[in-house]
């Protein structure tokens, strides 16, 4: 059974820091992995999607990497800003004919001005 | 294209009542998903549709829950005889099967409170 873990559960950093959020999954047989951002009480905003054949994806200050064989993905945020404060969720789609996502519990990020 | 929309955004109901939520996916998206999220947890999969066909249901979707997508466009999720444990955020997402990407786009959610 696929399980997704995100560490740390919460993180507080001063503005301007570069930071790394971690996501690990127990079964390496995945089709893709997607990173999301969720503001309190809101829905999810898609940040980056990485296919299983890809190693990384970049969008602006965000870079996501994928090491499928070791069951890990990282989300790198450069030059963090207070507006980056949110919960960051990773989700994997198992490579078993299903289209559902299995989510981690998220990392709550607070960027201090 | 206005994104995925959900209605209502908030619903407060008494235990035992029935509630129905609506989701309008991004137009032309042929897959539609329902998830449930409780406080401090990641979303959990409930069910998904390809066009009007319901292709997969989670064990979380008890017989009090039913979902439909009658014309392959909007979808409804009904909960009968609500219980306090049903209190959660209900999220809808949609995706387009094209180029093998299957990126899921989420709506703002419907927050259900059962009193």
mmCIF file with all atom_site columns, C-alpha atoms in Angstrom:
data_model
loop_
_atom_site.group_PDB
_atom_site.id
_atom_site.type_symbol
_atom_site.label_atom_id
_atom_site.label_alt_id
_atom_site.label_comp_id
_atom_site.label_asym_id
_atom_site.label_entity_id
_atom_site.label_seq_id
_atom_site.pdbx_PDB_ins_code
_atom_site.Cartn_x
_atom_site.Cartn_y
_atom_site.Cartn_z
_atom_site.occupancy
_atom_site.B_iso_or_equiv
_atom_site.pdbx_formal_charge
_atom_site.auth_seq_id
_atom_site.auth_comp_id
_atom_site.auth_asym_id
_atom_site.auth_atom_id
_atom_site.pdbx_PDB_model_num
ATOM 1   C CA . UNK A 1 1   ? 0.000   0.000  0.000   1.00 0.00 ? 1   UNK A CA 1
ATOM 2   C CA . UNK A 1 2   ? 1.434   3.338  -1.073  1.00 0.00 ? 2   UNK A CA 1
ATOM 3   C CA . UNK A 1 3   ? 2.130   5.782  1.753   1.00 0.00 ? 3   UNK A CA 1
ATOM 4   C CA . UNK A 1 4   ? 3.353   9.346  1.362   1.00 0.00 ? 4   UNK A CA 1
ATOM 5   C CA . UNK A 1 5   ? 5.223   11.171 4.113   1.00 0.00 ? 5   UNK A CA 1
ATOM 6   C CA . UNK A 1 6   ? 6.244   14.801 4.278   1.00 0.00 ? 6   UNK A CA 1
ATOM 7   C CA . UNK A 1 7   ? 8.935   16.093 6.575   1.00 0.00 ? 7   UNK A CA 1
ATOM 8   C CA . UNK A 1 8   ? 9.037   18.462 8.334   1.00 0.00 ? 8   UNK A CA 1
ATOM 9   C CA . UNK A 1 9   ? 5.386   18.886 9.323   1.00 0.00 ? 9   UNK A CA 1
ATOM 10  C CA . UNK A 1 10  ? 5.982   22.579 9.976   1.00 0.00 ? 10  UNK A CA 1
ATOM 11  C CA . UNK A 1 11  ? 8.734   25.025 9.143   1.00 0.00 ? 11  UNK A CA 1
ATOM 12  C CA . UNK A 1 12  ? 9.342   28.644 10.035  1.00 0.00 ? 12  UNK A CA 1
ATOM 13  C CA . UNK A 1 13  ? 12.068  30.619 8.223   1.00 0.00 ? 13  UNK A CA 1
ATOM 14  C CA . UNK A 1 14  ? 13.086  34.258 7.832   1.00 0.00 ? 14  UNK A CA 1
ATOM 15  C CA . UNK A 1 15  ? 12.356  35.962 4.547   1.00 0.00 ? 15  UNK A CA 1
ATOM 16  C CA . UNK A 1 16  ? 14.991  35.464 1.859   1.00 0.00 ? 16  UNK A CA 1
ATOM 17  C CA . UNK A 1 17  ? 16.061  31.976 2.868   1.00 0.00 ? 17  UNK A CA 1
ATOM 18  C CA . UNK A 1 18  ? 16.279  29.147 0.383   1.00 0.00 ? 18  UNK A CA 1
ATOM 19  C CA . UNK A 1 19  ? 14.466  26.094 1.666   1.00 0.00 ? 19  UNK A CA 1
ATOM 20  C CA . UNK A 1 20  ? 13.777  22.460 0.852   1.00 0.00 ? 20  UNK A CA 1
ATOM 21  C CA . UNK A 1 21  ? 10.601  20.526 1.526   1.00 0.00 ? 21  UNK A CA 1
ATOM 22  C CA . UNK A 1 22  ? 10.751  16.750 1.478   1.00 0.00 ? 22  UNK A CA 1
ATOM 23  C CA . UNK A 1 23  ? 8.307   14.118 0.270   1.00 0.00 ? 23  UNK A CA 1
ATOM 24  C CA . UNK A 1 24  ? 8.879   10.381 0.450   1.00 0.00 ? 24  UNK A CA 1
ATOM 25  C CA . UNK A 1 25  ? 6.766   7.513  -0.833  1.00 0.00 ? 25  UNK A CA 1
ATOM 26  C CA . UNK A 1 26  ? 6.966   3.817  -0.046  1.00 0.00 ? 26  UNK A CA 1
ATOM 27  C CA . UNK A 1 27  ? 6.290   2.308  -3.490  1.00 0.00 ? 27  UNK A CA 1
ATOM 28  C CA . UNK A 1 28  ? 8.485   3.504  -6.348  1.00 0.00 ? 28  UNK A CA 1
ATOM 29  C CA . UNK A 1 29  ? 5.949   2.377  -8.960  1.00 0.00 ? 29  UNK A CA 1
ATOM 30  C CA . UNK A 1 30  ? 4.444   5.786  -9.602  1.00 0.00 ? 30  UNK A CA 1
ATOM 31  C CA . UNK A 1 31  ? 3.137   7.400  -12.789 1.00 0.00 ? 31  UNK A CA 1
ATOM 32  C CA . UNK A 1 32  ? 3.731   10.970 -11.673 1.00 0.00 ? 32  UNK A CA 1
ATOM 33  C CA . UNK A 1 33  ? 4.095   13.243 -8.659  1.00 0.00 ? 33  UNK A CA 1
ATOM 34  C CA . UNK A 1 34  ? 2.463   16.643 -8.211  1.00 0.00 ? 34  UNK A CA 1
ATOM 35  C CA . UNK A 1 35  ? 3.230   19.407 -5.722  1.00 0.00 ? 35  UNK A CA 1
ATOM 36  C CA . UNK A 1 36  ? 0.428   21.666 -4.497  1.00 0.00 ? 36  UNK A CA 1
ATOM 37  C CA . UNK A 1 37  ? 0.062   24.721 -2.336  1.00 0.00 ? 37  UNK A CA 1
ATOM 38  C CA . UNK A 1 38  ? -2.913  25.179 -0.005  1.00 0.00 ? 38  UNK A CA 1
ATOM 39  C CA . UNK A 1 39  ? -3.765  28.421 1.772   1.00 0.00 ? 39  UNK A CA 1
ATOM 40  C CA . UNK A 1 40  ? -5.803  28.127 5.007   1.00 0.00 ? 40  UNK A CA 1
ATOM 41  C CA . UNK A 1 41  ? -9.389  27.130 4.317   1.00 0.00 ? 41  UNK A CA 1
ATOM 42  C CA . UNK A 1 42  ? -8.849  27.107 0.555   1.00 0.00 ? 42  UNK A CA 1
ATOM 43  C CA . UNK A 1 43  ? -8.510  24.587 -2.244  1.00 0.00 ? 43  UNK A CA 1
ATOM 44  C CA . UNK A 1 44  ? -5.265  23.337 -3.751  1.00 0.00 ? 44  UNK A CA 1
ATOM 45  C CA . UNK A 1 45  ? -3.171  25.227 -6.273  1.00 0.00 ? 45  UNK A CA 1
ATOM 46  C CA . UNK A 1 46  ? -1.003  23.128 -8.578  1.00 0.00 ? 46  UNK A CA 1
ATOM 47  C CA . UNK A 1 47  ? 2.674   24.075 -8.475  1.00 0.00 ? 47  UNK A CA 1
ATOM 48  C CA . UNK A 1 48  ? 4.605   21.449 -10.418 1.00 0.00 ? 48  UNK A CA 1
ATOM 49  C CA . UNK A 1 49  ? 3.951   18.066 -11.995 1.00 0.00 ? 49  UNK A CA 1
ATOM 50  C CA . UNK A 1 50  ? 6.799   15.615 -12.544 1.00 0.00 ? 50  UNK A CA 1
ATOM 51  C CA . UNK A 1 51  ? 6.359   12.565 -14.732 1.00 0.00 ? 51  UNK A CA 1
ATOM 52  C CA . UNK A 1 52  ? 8.024   9.357  -13.529 1.00 0.00 ? 52  UNK A CA 1
ATOM 53  C CA . UNK A 1 53  ? 10.539  9.578  -16.383 1.00 0.00 ? 53  UNK A CA 1
ATOM 54  C CA . UNK A 1 54  ? 11.611  13.104 -15.406 1.00 0.00 ? 54  UNK A CA 1
ATOM 55  C CA . UNK A 1 55  ? 14.192  14.154 -12.826 1.00 0.00 ? 55  UNK A CA 1
ATOM 56  C CA . UNK A 1 56  ? 13.054  17.711 -12.177 1.00 0.00 ? 56  UNK A CA 1
ATOM 57  C CA . UNK A 1 57  ? 10.712  20.529 -13.093 1.00 0.00 ? 57  UNK A CA 1
ATOM 58  C CA . UNK A 1 58  ? 11.145  24.255 -12.572 1.00 0.00 ? 58  UNK A CA 1
ATOM 59  C CA . UNK A 1 59  ? 8.726   27.151 -12.368 1.00 0.00 ? 59  UNK A CA 1
ATOM 60  C CA . UNK A 1 60  ? 10.024  30.539 -11.327 1.00 0.00 ? 60  UNK A CA 1
ATOM 61  C CA . UNK A 1 61  ? 11.524  30.269 -7.837  1.00 0.00 ? 61  UNK A CA 1
ATOM 62  C CA . UNK A 1 62  ? 10.345  26.677 -7.472  1.00 0.00 ? 62  UNK A CA 1
ATOM 63  C CA . UNK A 1 63  ? 12.252  23.549 -8.428  1.00 0.00 ? 63  UNK A CA 1
ATOM 64  C CA . UNK A 1 64  ? 10.973  20.037 -7.813  1.00 0.00 ? 64  UNK A CA 1
ATOM 65  C CA . UNK A 1 65  ? 13.147  16.966 -8.166  1.00 0.00 ? 65  UNK A CA 1
ATOM 66  C CA . UNK A 1 66  ? 12.211  13.316 -8.280  1.00 0.00 ? 66  UNK A CA 1
ATOM 67  C CA . UNK A 1 67  ? 14.301  10.262 -7.389  1.00 0.00 ? 67  UNK A CA 1
ATOM 68  C CA . UNK A 1 68  ? 11.839  7.493  -8.100  1.00 0.00 ? 68  UNK A CA 1
ATOM 69  C CA . UNK A 1 69  ? 14.104  4.604  -7.199  1.00 0.00 ? 69  UNK A CA 1
ATOM 70  C CA . UNK A 1 70  ? 14.688  5.941  -3.697  1.00 0.00 ? 70  UNK A CA 1
ATOM 71  C CA . UNK A 1 71  ? 11.072  7.089  -3.291  1.00 0.00 ? 71  UNK A CA 1
ATOM 72  C CA . UNK A 1 72  ? 11.835  10.771 -2.742  1.00 0.00 ? 72  UNK A CA 1
ATOM 73  C CA . UNK A 1 73  ? 10.960  14.169 -4.095  1.00 0.00 ? 73  UNK A CA 1
ATOM 74  C CA . UNK A 1 74  ? 12.063  17.586 -2.938  1.00 0.00 ? 74  UNK A CA 1
ATOM 75  C CA . UNK A 1 75  ? 10.569  21.012 -3.516  1.00 0.00 ? 75  UNK A CA 1
ATOM 76  C CA . UNK A 1 76  ? 13.148  23.772 -3.460  1.00 0.00 ? 76  UNK A CA 1
ATOM 77  C CA . UNK A 1 77  ? 11.946  27.336 -2.892  1.00 0.00 ? 77  UNK A CA 1
ATOM 78  C CA . UNK A 1 78  ? 14.489  30.056 -3.610  1.00 0.00 ? 78  UNK A CA 1
ATOM 79  C CA . UNK A 1 79  ? 14.532  33.423 -1.882  1.00 0.00 ? 79  UNK A CA 1
ATOM 80  C CA . UNK A 1 80  ? 11.421  32.760 0.196   1.00 0.00 ? 80  UNK A CA 1
ATOM 81  C CA . UNK A 1 81  ? 8.851   35.531 0.687   1.00 0.00 ? 81  UNK A CA 1
ATOM 82  C CA . UNK A 1 82  ? 6.056   36.016 3.257   1.00 0.00 ? 82  UNK A CA 1
ATOM 83  C CA . UNK A 1 83  ? 3.571   35.321 0.443   1.00 0.00 ? 83  UNK A CA 1
ATOM 84  C CA . UNK A 1 84  ? 4.983   31.789 0.218   1.00 0.00 ? 84  UNK A CA 1
ATOM 85  C CA . UNK A 1 85  ? 3.460   31.013 3.637   1.00 0.00 ? 85  UNK A CA 1
ATOM 86  C CA . UNK A 1 86  ? 1.054   28.125 3.098   1.00 0.00 ? 86  UNK A CA 1
ATOM 87  C CA . UNK A 1 87  ? 0.805   24.352 3.404   1.00 0.00 ? 87  UNK A CA 1
ATOM 88  C CA . UNK A 1 88  ? 2.659   22.443 0.701   1.00 0.00 ? 88  UNK A CA 1
ATOM 89  C CA . UNK A 1 89  ? 1.324   19.028 -0.268  1.00 0.00 ? 89  UNK A CA 1
ATOM 90  C CA . UNK A 1 90  ? 2.813   16.358 -2.470  1.00 0.00 ? 90  UNK A CA 1
ATOM 91  C CA . UNK A 1 91  ? 0.732   13.675 -4.139  1.00 0.00 ? 91  UNK A CA 1
ATOM 92  C CA . UNK A 1 92  ? 1.641   10.591 -6.132  1.00 0.00 ? 92  UNK A CA 1
ATOM 93  C CA . UNK A 1 93  ? -0.348  8.724  -8.723  1.00 0.00 ? 93  UNK A CA 1
ATOM 94  C CA . UNK A 1 94  ? 0.428   5.000  -8.453  1.00 0.00 ? 94  UNK A CA 1
ATOM 95  C CA . UNK A 1 95  ? 1.436   3.281  -11.664 1.00 0.00 ? 95  UNK A CA 1
ATOM 96  C CA . UNK A 1 96  ? -1.228  0.611  -11.305 1.00 0.00 ? 96  UNK A CA 1
ATOM 97  C CA . UNK A 1 97  ? -3.998  1.679  -13.647 1.00 0.00 ? 97  UNK A CA 1
ATOM 98  C CA . UNK A 1 98  ? -5.608  4.073  -11.189 1.00 0.00 ? 98  UNK A CA 1
ATOM 99  C CA . UNK A 1 99  ? -5.919  7.816  -11.689 1.00 0.00 ? 99  UNK A CA 1
ATOM 100 C CA . UNK A 1 100 ? -6.337  8.772  -8.044  1.00 0.00 ? 100 UNK A CA 1
ATOM 101 C CA . UNK A 1 101 ? -3.746  10.704 -6.084  1.00 0.00 ? 101 UNK A CA 1
ATOM 102 C CA . UNK A 1 102 ? -2.350  9.665  -2.716  1.00 0.00 ? 102 UNK A CA 1
ATOM 103 C CA . UNK A 1 103 ? -1.414  12.693 -0.660  1.00 0.00 ? 103 UNK A CA 1
ATOM 104 C CA . UNK A 1 104 ? 1.030   13.374 2.121   1.00 0.00 ? 104 UNK A CA 1
ATOM 105 C CA . UNK A 1 105 ? -0.084  15.313 5.188   1.00 0.00 ? 105 UNK A CA 1
ATOM 106 C CA . UNK A 1 106 ? 1.759   18.435 4.084   1.00 0.00 ? 106 UNK A CA 1
ATOM 107 C CA . UNK A 1 107 ? 4.404   20.830 5.357   1.00 0.00 ? 107 UNK A CA 1
ATOM 108 C CA . UNK A 1 108 ? 3.102   24.037 6.944   1.00 0.00 ? 108 UNK A CA 1
ATOM 109 C CA . UNK A 1 109 ? 5.480   26.829 5.937   1.00 0.00 ? 109 UNK A CA 1
ATOM 110 C CA . UNK A 1 110 ? 5.678   30.227 7.563   1.00 0.00 ? 110 UNK A CA 1
ATOM 111 C CA . UNK A 1 111 ? 8.016   32.839 6.102   1.00 0.00 ? 111 UNK A CA 1
ATOM 112 C CA . UNK A 1 112 ? 8.688   35.659 8.541   1.00 0.00 ? 112 UNK A CA 1
ATOM 113 C CA . UNK A 1 113 ? 9.090   39.228 7.280   1.00 0.00 ? 113 UNK A CA 1
ATOM 114 C CA . UNK B 2 1   ? -11.711 29.220 -18.573 1.00 0.00 ? 1   UNK B CA 1
ATOM 115 C CA . UNK B 2 2   ? -12.619 29.969 -14.963 1.00 0.00 ? 2   UNK B CA 1
ATOM 116 C CA . UNK B 2 3   ? -11.206 26.868 -13.305 1.00 0.00 ? 3   UNK B CA 1
ATOM 117 C CA . UNK B 2 4   ? -12.989 24.269 -11.214 1.00 0.00 ? 4   UNK B CA 1
ATOM 118 C CA . UNK B 2 5   ? -15.933 25.672 -9.260  1.00 0.00 ? 5   UNK B CA 1
ATOM 119 C CA . UNK B 2 6   ? -17.802 24.177 -6.320  1.00 0.00 ? 6   UNK B CA 1
ATOM 120 C CA . UNK B 2 7   ? -21.083 25.068 -4.712  1.00 0.00 ? 7   UNK B CA 1
ATOM 121 C CA . UNK B 2 8   ? -21.825 25.750 -1.925  1.00 0.00 ? 8   UNK B CA 1
ATOM 122 C CA . UNK B 2 9   ? -18.568 26.886 -0.378  1.00 0.00 ? 9   UNK B CA 1
ATOM 123 C CA . UNK B 2 10  ? -19.842 26.255 3.136   1.00 0.00 ? 10  UNK B CA 1
ATOM 124 C CA . UNK B 2 11  ? -22.630 24.059 4.443   1.00 0.00 ? 11  UNK B CA 1
ATOM 125 C CA . UNK B 2 12  ? -23.806 23.651 8.029   1.00 0.00 ? 12  UNK B CA 1
ATOM 126 C CA . UNK B 2 13  ? -26.307 20.894 8.624   1.00 0.00 ? 13  UNK B CA 1
ATOM 127 C CA . UNK B 2 14  ? -27.785 18.954 11.478  1.00 0.00 ? 14  UNK B CA 1
ATOM 128 C CA . UNK B 2 15  ? -26.931 15.322 12.002  1.00 0.00 ? 15  UNK B CA 1
ATOM 129 C CA . UNK B 2 16  ? -29.257 13.064 10.036  1.00 0.00 ? 16  UNK B CA 1
ATOM 130 C CA . UNK B 2 17  ? -29.952 15.545 7.239   1.00 0.00 ? 17  UNK B CA 1
ATOM 131 C CA . UNK B 2 18  ? -29.031 14.947 3.593   1.00 0.00 ? 18  UNK B CA 1
ATOM 132 C CA . UNK B 2 19  ? -26.693 17.311 1.756   1.00 0.00 ? 19  UNK B CA 1
ATOM 133 C CA . UNK B 2 20  ? -25.680 17.651 -1.884  1.00 0.00 ? 20  UNK B CA 1
ATOM 134 C CA . UNK B 2 21  ? -22.618 19.375 -3.307  1.00 0.00 ? 21  UNK B CA 1
ATOM 135 C CA . UNK B 2 22  ? -21.986 20.390 -6.889  1.00 0.00 ? 22  UNK B CA 1
ATOM 136 C CA . UNK B 2 23  ? -18.746 20.546 -8.854  1.00 0.00 ? 23  UNK B CA 1
ATOM 137 C CA . UNK B 2 24  ? -18.252 22.145 -12.272 1.00 0.00 ? 24  UNK B CA 1
ATOM 138 C CA . UNK B 2 25  ? -14.950 21.043 -13.823 1.00 0.00 ? 25  UNK B CA 1
ATOM 139 C CA . UNK B 2 26  ? -12.804 22.948 -16.267 1.00 0.00 ? 26  UNK B CA 1
ATOM 140 C CA . UNK B 2 27  ? -14.610 22.723 -19.573 1.00 0.00 ? 27  UNK B CA 1
ATOM 141 C CA . UNK B 2 28  ? -13.354 19.942 -21.846 1.00 0.00 ? 28  UNK B CA 1
ATOM 142 C CA . UNK B 2 29  ? -11.807 18.077 -18.891 1.00 0.00 ? 29  UNK B CA 1
ATOM 143 C CA . UNK B 2 30  ? -13.068 14.529 -19.131 1.00 0.00 ? 30  UNK B CA 1
ATOM 144 C CA . UNK B 2 31  ? -11.930 13.282 -15.710 1.00 0.00 ? 31  UNK B CA 1
ATOM 145 C CA . UNK B 2 32  ? -13.468 14.483 -12.467 1.00 0.00 ? 32  UNK B CA 1
ATOM 146 C CA . UNK B 2 33  ? -12.380 13.501 -8.960  1.00 0.00 ? 33  UNK B CA 1
ATOM 147 C CA . UNK B 2 34  ? -13.773 13.890 -5.448  1.00 0.00 ? 34  UNK B CA 1
ATOM 148 C CA . UNK B 2 35  ? -11.554 14.011 -2.366  1.00 0.00 ? 35  UNK B CA 1
ATOM 149 C CA . UNK B 2 36  ? -12.220 14.606 1.320   1.00 0.00 ? 36  UNK B CA 1
ATOM 150 C CA . UNK B 2 37  ? -9.870  16.495 3.612   1.00 0.00 ? 37  UNK B CA 1
ATOM 151 C CA . UNK B 2 38  ? -10.048 16.676 7.396   1.00 0.00 ? 38  UNK B CA 1
ATOM 152 C CA . UNK B 2 39  ? -8.168  19.202 9.499   1.00 0.00 ? 39  UNK B CA 1
ATOM 153 C CA . UNK B 2 40  ? -4.408  18.731 9.428   1.00 0.00 ? 40  UNK B CA 1
ATOM 154 C CA . UNK B 2 41  ? -4.535  15.886 6.917   1.00 0.00 ? 41  UNK B CA 1
ATOM 155 C CA . UNK B 2 42  ? -3.934  15.588 3.209   1.00 0.00 ? 42  UNK B CA 1
ATOM 156 C CA . UNK B 2 43  ? -6.888  14.997 0.895   1.00 0.00 ? 43  UNK B CA 1
ATOM 157 C CA . UNK B 2 44  ? -8.177  11.412 0.659   1.00 0.00 ? 44  UNK B CA 1
ATOM 158 C CA . UNK B 2 45  ? -9.545  10.031 -2.580  1.00 0.00 ? 45  UNK B CA 1
ATOM 159 C CA . UNK B 2 46  ? -13.270 9.256  -2.720  1.00 0.00 ? 46  UNK B CA 1
ATOM 160 C CA . UNK B 2 47  ? -14.166 8.576  -6.352  1.00 0.00 ? 47  UNK B CA 1
ATOM 161 C CA . UNK B 2 48  ? -13.527 9.581  -9.947  1.00 0.00 ? 48  UNK B CA 1
ATOM 162 C CA . UNK B 2 49  ? -15.344 9.732  -13.252 1.00 0.00 ? 49  UNK B CA 1
ATOM 163 C CA . UNK B 2 50  ? -14.252 9.543  -16.828 1.00 0.00 ? 50  UNK B CA 1
ATOM 164 C CA . UNK B 2 51  ? -16.972 11.363 -18.725 1.00 0.00 ? 51  UNK B CA 1
ATOM 165 C CA . UNK B 2 52  ? -20.191 10.030 -17.128 1.00 0.00 ? 52  UNK B CA 1
ATOM 166 C CA . UNK B 2 53  ? -18.753 6.675  -16.015 1.00 0.00 ? 53  UNK B CA 1
ATOM 167 C CA . UNK B 2 54  ? -17.776 6.272  -12.361 1.00 0.00 ? 54  UNK B CA 1
ATOM 168 C CA . UNK B 2 55  ? -14.602 4.205  -12.670 1.00 0.00 ? 55  UNK B CA 1
ATOM 169 C CA . UNK B 2 56  ? -13.270 3.925  -9.133  1.00 0.00 ? 56  UNK B CA 1
ATOM 170 C CA . UNK B 2 57  ? -14.650 4.314  -5.616  1.00 0.00 ? 57  UNK B CA 1
ATOM 171 C CA . UNK B 2 58  ? -12.760 4.347  -2.343  1.00 0.00 ? 58  UNK B CA 1
ATOM 172 C CA . UNK B 2 59  ? -13.805 2.251  0.634   1.00 0.00 ? 59  UNK B CA 1
ATOM 173 C CA . UNK B 2 60  ? -14.317 5.639  2.333   1.00 0.00 ? 60  UNK B CA 1
ATOM 174 C CA . UNK B 2 61  ? -17.366 6.076  0.123   1.00 0.00 ? 61  UNK B CA 1
ATOM 175 C CA . UNK B 2 62  ? -19.893 4.300  2.320   1.00 0.00 ? 62  UNK B CA 1
ATOM 176 C CA . UNK B 2 63  ? -23.407 3.509  1.143   1.00 0.00 ? 63  UNK B CA 1
ATOM 177 C CA . UNK B 2 64  ? -24.519 6.886  2.545   1.00 0.00 ? 64  UNK B CA 1
ATOM 178 C CA . UNK B 2 65  ? -22.451 8.602  -0.153  1.00 0.00 ? 65  UNK B CA 1
ATOM 179 C CA . UNK B 2 66  ? -23.366 8.744  -3.816  1.00 0.00 ? 66  UNK B CA 1
ATOM 180 C CA . UNK B 2 67  ? -21.797 10.645 -6.675  1.00 0.00 ? 67  UNK B CA 1
ATOM 181 C CA . UNK B 2 68  ? -23.064 11.254 -10.168 1.00 0.00 ? 68  UNK B CA 1
ATOM 182 C CA . UNK B 2 69  ? -21.917 12.918 -13.334 1.00 0.00 ? 69  UNK B CA 1
ATOM 183 C CA . UNK B 2 70  ? -25.002 12.501 -15.494 1.00 0.00 ? 70  UNK B CA 1
ATOM 184 C CA . UNK B 2 71  ? -23.932 14.189 -18.717 1.00 0.00 ? 71  UNK B CA 1
ATOM 185 C CA . UNK B 2 72  ? -20.194 14.038 -18.324 1.00 0.00 ? 72  UNK B CA 1
ATOM 186 C CA . UNK B 2 73  ? -20.024 17.678 -17.289 1.00 0.00 ? 73  UNK B CA 1
ATOM 187 C CA . UNK B 2 74  ? -20.843 18.753 -13.715 1.00 0.00 ? 74  UNK B CA 1
ATOM 188 C CA . UNK B 2 75  ? -20.935 16.279 -10.843 1.00 0.00 ? 75  UNK B CA 1
ATOM 189 C CA . UNK B 2 76  ? -22.877 16.020 -7.597  1.00 0.00 ? 76  UNK B CA 1
ATOM 190 C CA . UNK B 2 77  ? -21.881 14.367 -4.343  1.00 0.00 ? 77  UNK B CA 1
ATOM 191 C CA . UNK B 2 78  ? -24.722 13.502 -1.978  1.00 0.00 ? 78  UNK B CA 1
ATOM 192 C CA . UNK B 2 79  ? -24.358 12.456 1.634   1.00 0.00 ? 79  UNK B CA 1
ATOM 193 C CA . UNK B 2 80  ? -27.424 10.924 3.229   1.00 0.00 ? 80  UNK B CA 1
ATOM 194 C CA . UNK B 2 81  ? -28.105 10.821 6.968   1.00 0.00 ? 81  UNK B CA 1
ATOM 195 C CA . UNK B 2 82  ? -25.067 12.938 7.773   1.00 0.00 ? 82  UNK B CA 1
ATOM 196 C CA . UNK B 2 83  ? -22.947 12.114 10.812  1.00 0.00 ? 83  UNK B CA 1
ATOM 197 C CA . UNK B 2 84  ? -20.558 14.337 12.748  1.00 0.00 ? 84  UNK B CA 1
ATOM 198 C CA . UNK B 2 85  ? -17.666 12.363 11.296  1.00 0.00 ? 85  UNK B CA 1
ATOM 199 C CA . UNK B 2 86  ? -18.645 13.619 7.845   1.00 0.00 ? 86  UNK B CA 1
ATOM 200 C CA . UNK B 2 87  ? -17.493 17.123 8.795   1.00 0.00 ? 87  UNK B CA 1
ATOM 201 C CA . UNK B 2 88  ? -14.647 17.889 6.396   1.00 0.00 ? 88  UNK B CA 1
ATOM 202 C CA . UNK B 2 89  ? -13.638 19.842 3.305   1.00 0.00 ? 89  UNK B CA 1
ATOM 203 C CA . UNK B 2 90  ? -14.897 18.154 0.141   1.00 0.00 ? 90  UNK B CA 1
ATOM 204 C CA . UNK B 2 91  ? -12.629 18.897 -2.801  1.00 0.00 ? 91  UNK B CA 1
ATOM 205 C CA . UNK B 2 92  ? -13.311 18.382 -6.479  1.00 0.00 ? 92  UNK B CA 1
ATOM 206 C CA . UNK B 2 93  ? -10.638 18.201 -9.160  1.00 0.00 ? 93  UNK B CA 1
ATOM 207 C CA . UNK B 2 94  ? -10.586 17.696 -12.904 1.00 0.00 ? 94  UNK B CA 1
ATOM 208 C CA . UNK B 2 95  ? -8.028  16.661 -15.475 1.00 0.00 ? 95  UNK B CA 1
ATOM 209 C CA . UNK B 2 96  ? -7.712  16.290 -19.218 1.00 0.00 ? 96  UNK B CA 1
ATOM 210 C CA . UNK B 2 97  ? -6.377  13.128 -20.747 1.00 0.00 ? 97  UNK B CA 1
ATOM 211 C CA . UNK B 2 98  ? -3.928  14.593 -23.235 1.00 0.00 ? 98  UNK B CA 1
ATOM 212 C CA . UNK B 2 99  ? -0.264  14.006 -23.832 1.00 0.00 ? 99  UNK B CA 1
ATOM 213 C CA . UNK B 2 100 ? -0.082  11.684 -20.845 1.00 0.00 ? 100 UNK B CA 1
ATOM 214 C CA . UNK B 2 101 ? 0.116   14.545 -18.344 1.00 0.00 ? 101 UNK B CA 1
ATOM 215 C CA . UNK B 2 102 ? -3.088  14.072 -16.286 1.00 0.00 ? 102 UNK B CA 1
ATOM 216 C CA . UNK B 2 103 ? -2.410  17.122 -14.132 1.00 0.00 ? 103 UNK B CA 1
ATOM 217 C CA . UNK B 2 104 ? -5.233  17.561 -11.625 1.00 0.00 ? 104 UNK B CA 1
ATOM 218 C CA . UNK B 2 105 ? -6.726  21.010 -11.021 1.00 0.00 ? 105 UNK B CA 1
ATOM 219 C CA . UNK B 2 106 ? -8.640  21.542 -7.803  1.00 0.00 ? 106 UNK B CA 1
ATOM 220 C CA . UNK B 2 107 ? -11.615 23.682 -6.911  1.00 0.00 ? 107 UNK B CA 1
ATOM 221 C CA . UNK B 2 108 ? -11.989 25.827 -3.762  1.00 0.00 ? 108 UNK B CA 1
ATOM 222 C CA . UNK B 2 109 ? -13.784 23.066 -1.850  1.00 0.00 ? 109 UNK B CA 1
ATOM 223 C CA . UNK B 2 110 ? -17.022 22.799 0.090   1.00 0.00 ? 110 UNK B CA 1
ATOM 224 C CA . UNK B 2 111 ? -16.605 22.901 3.860   1.00 0.00 ? 111 UNK B CA 1
ATOM 225 C CA . UNK B 2 112 ? -19.232 20.753 5.578   1.00 0.00 ? 112 UNK B CA 1
ATOM 226 C CA . UNK B 2 113 ? -19.990 21.115 9.272   1.00 0.00 ? 113 UNK B CA 1
ATOM 227 C CA . UNK B 2 114 ? -22.384 18.600 10.826  1.00 0.00 ? 114 UNK B CA 1
ATOM 228 C CA . UNK B 2 115 ? -23.782 19.713 14.179  1.00 0.00 ? 115 UNK B CA 1
#
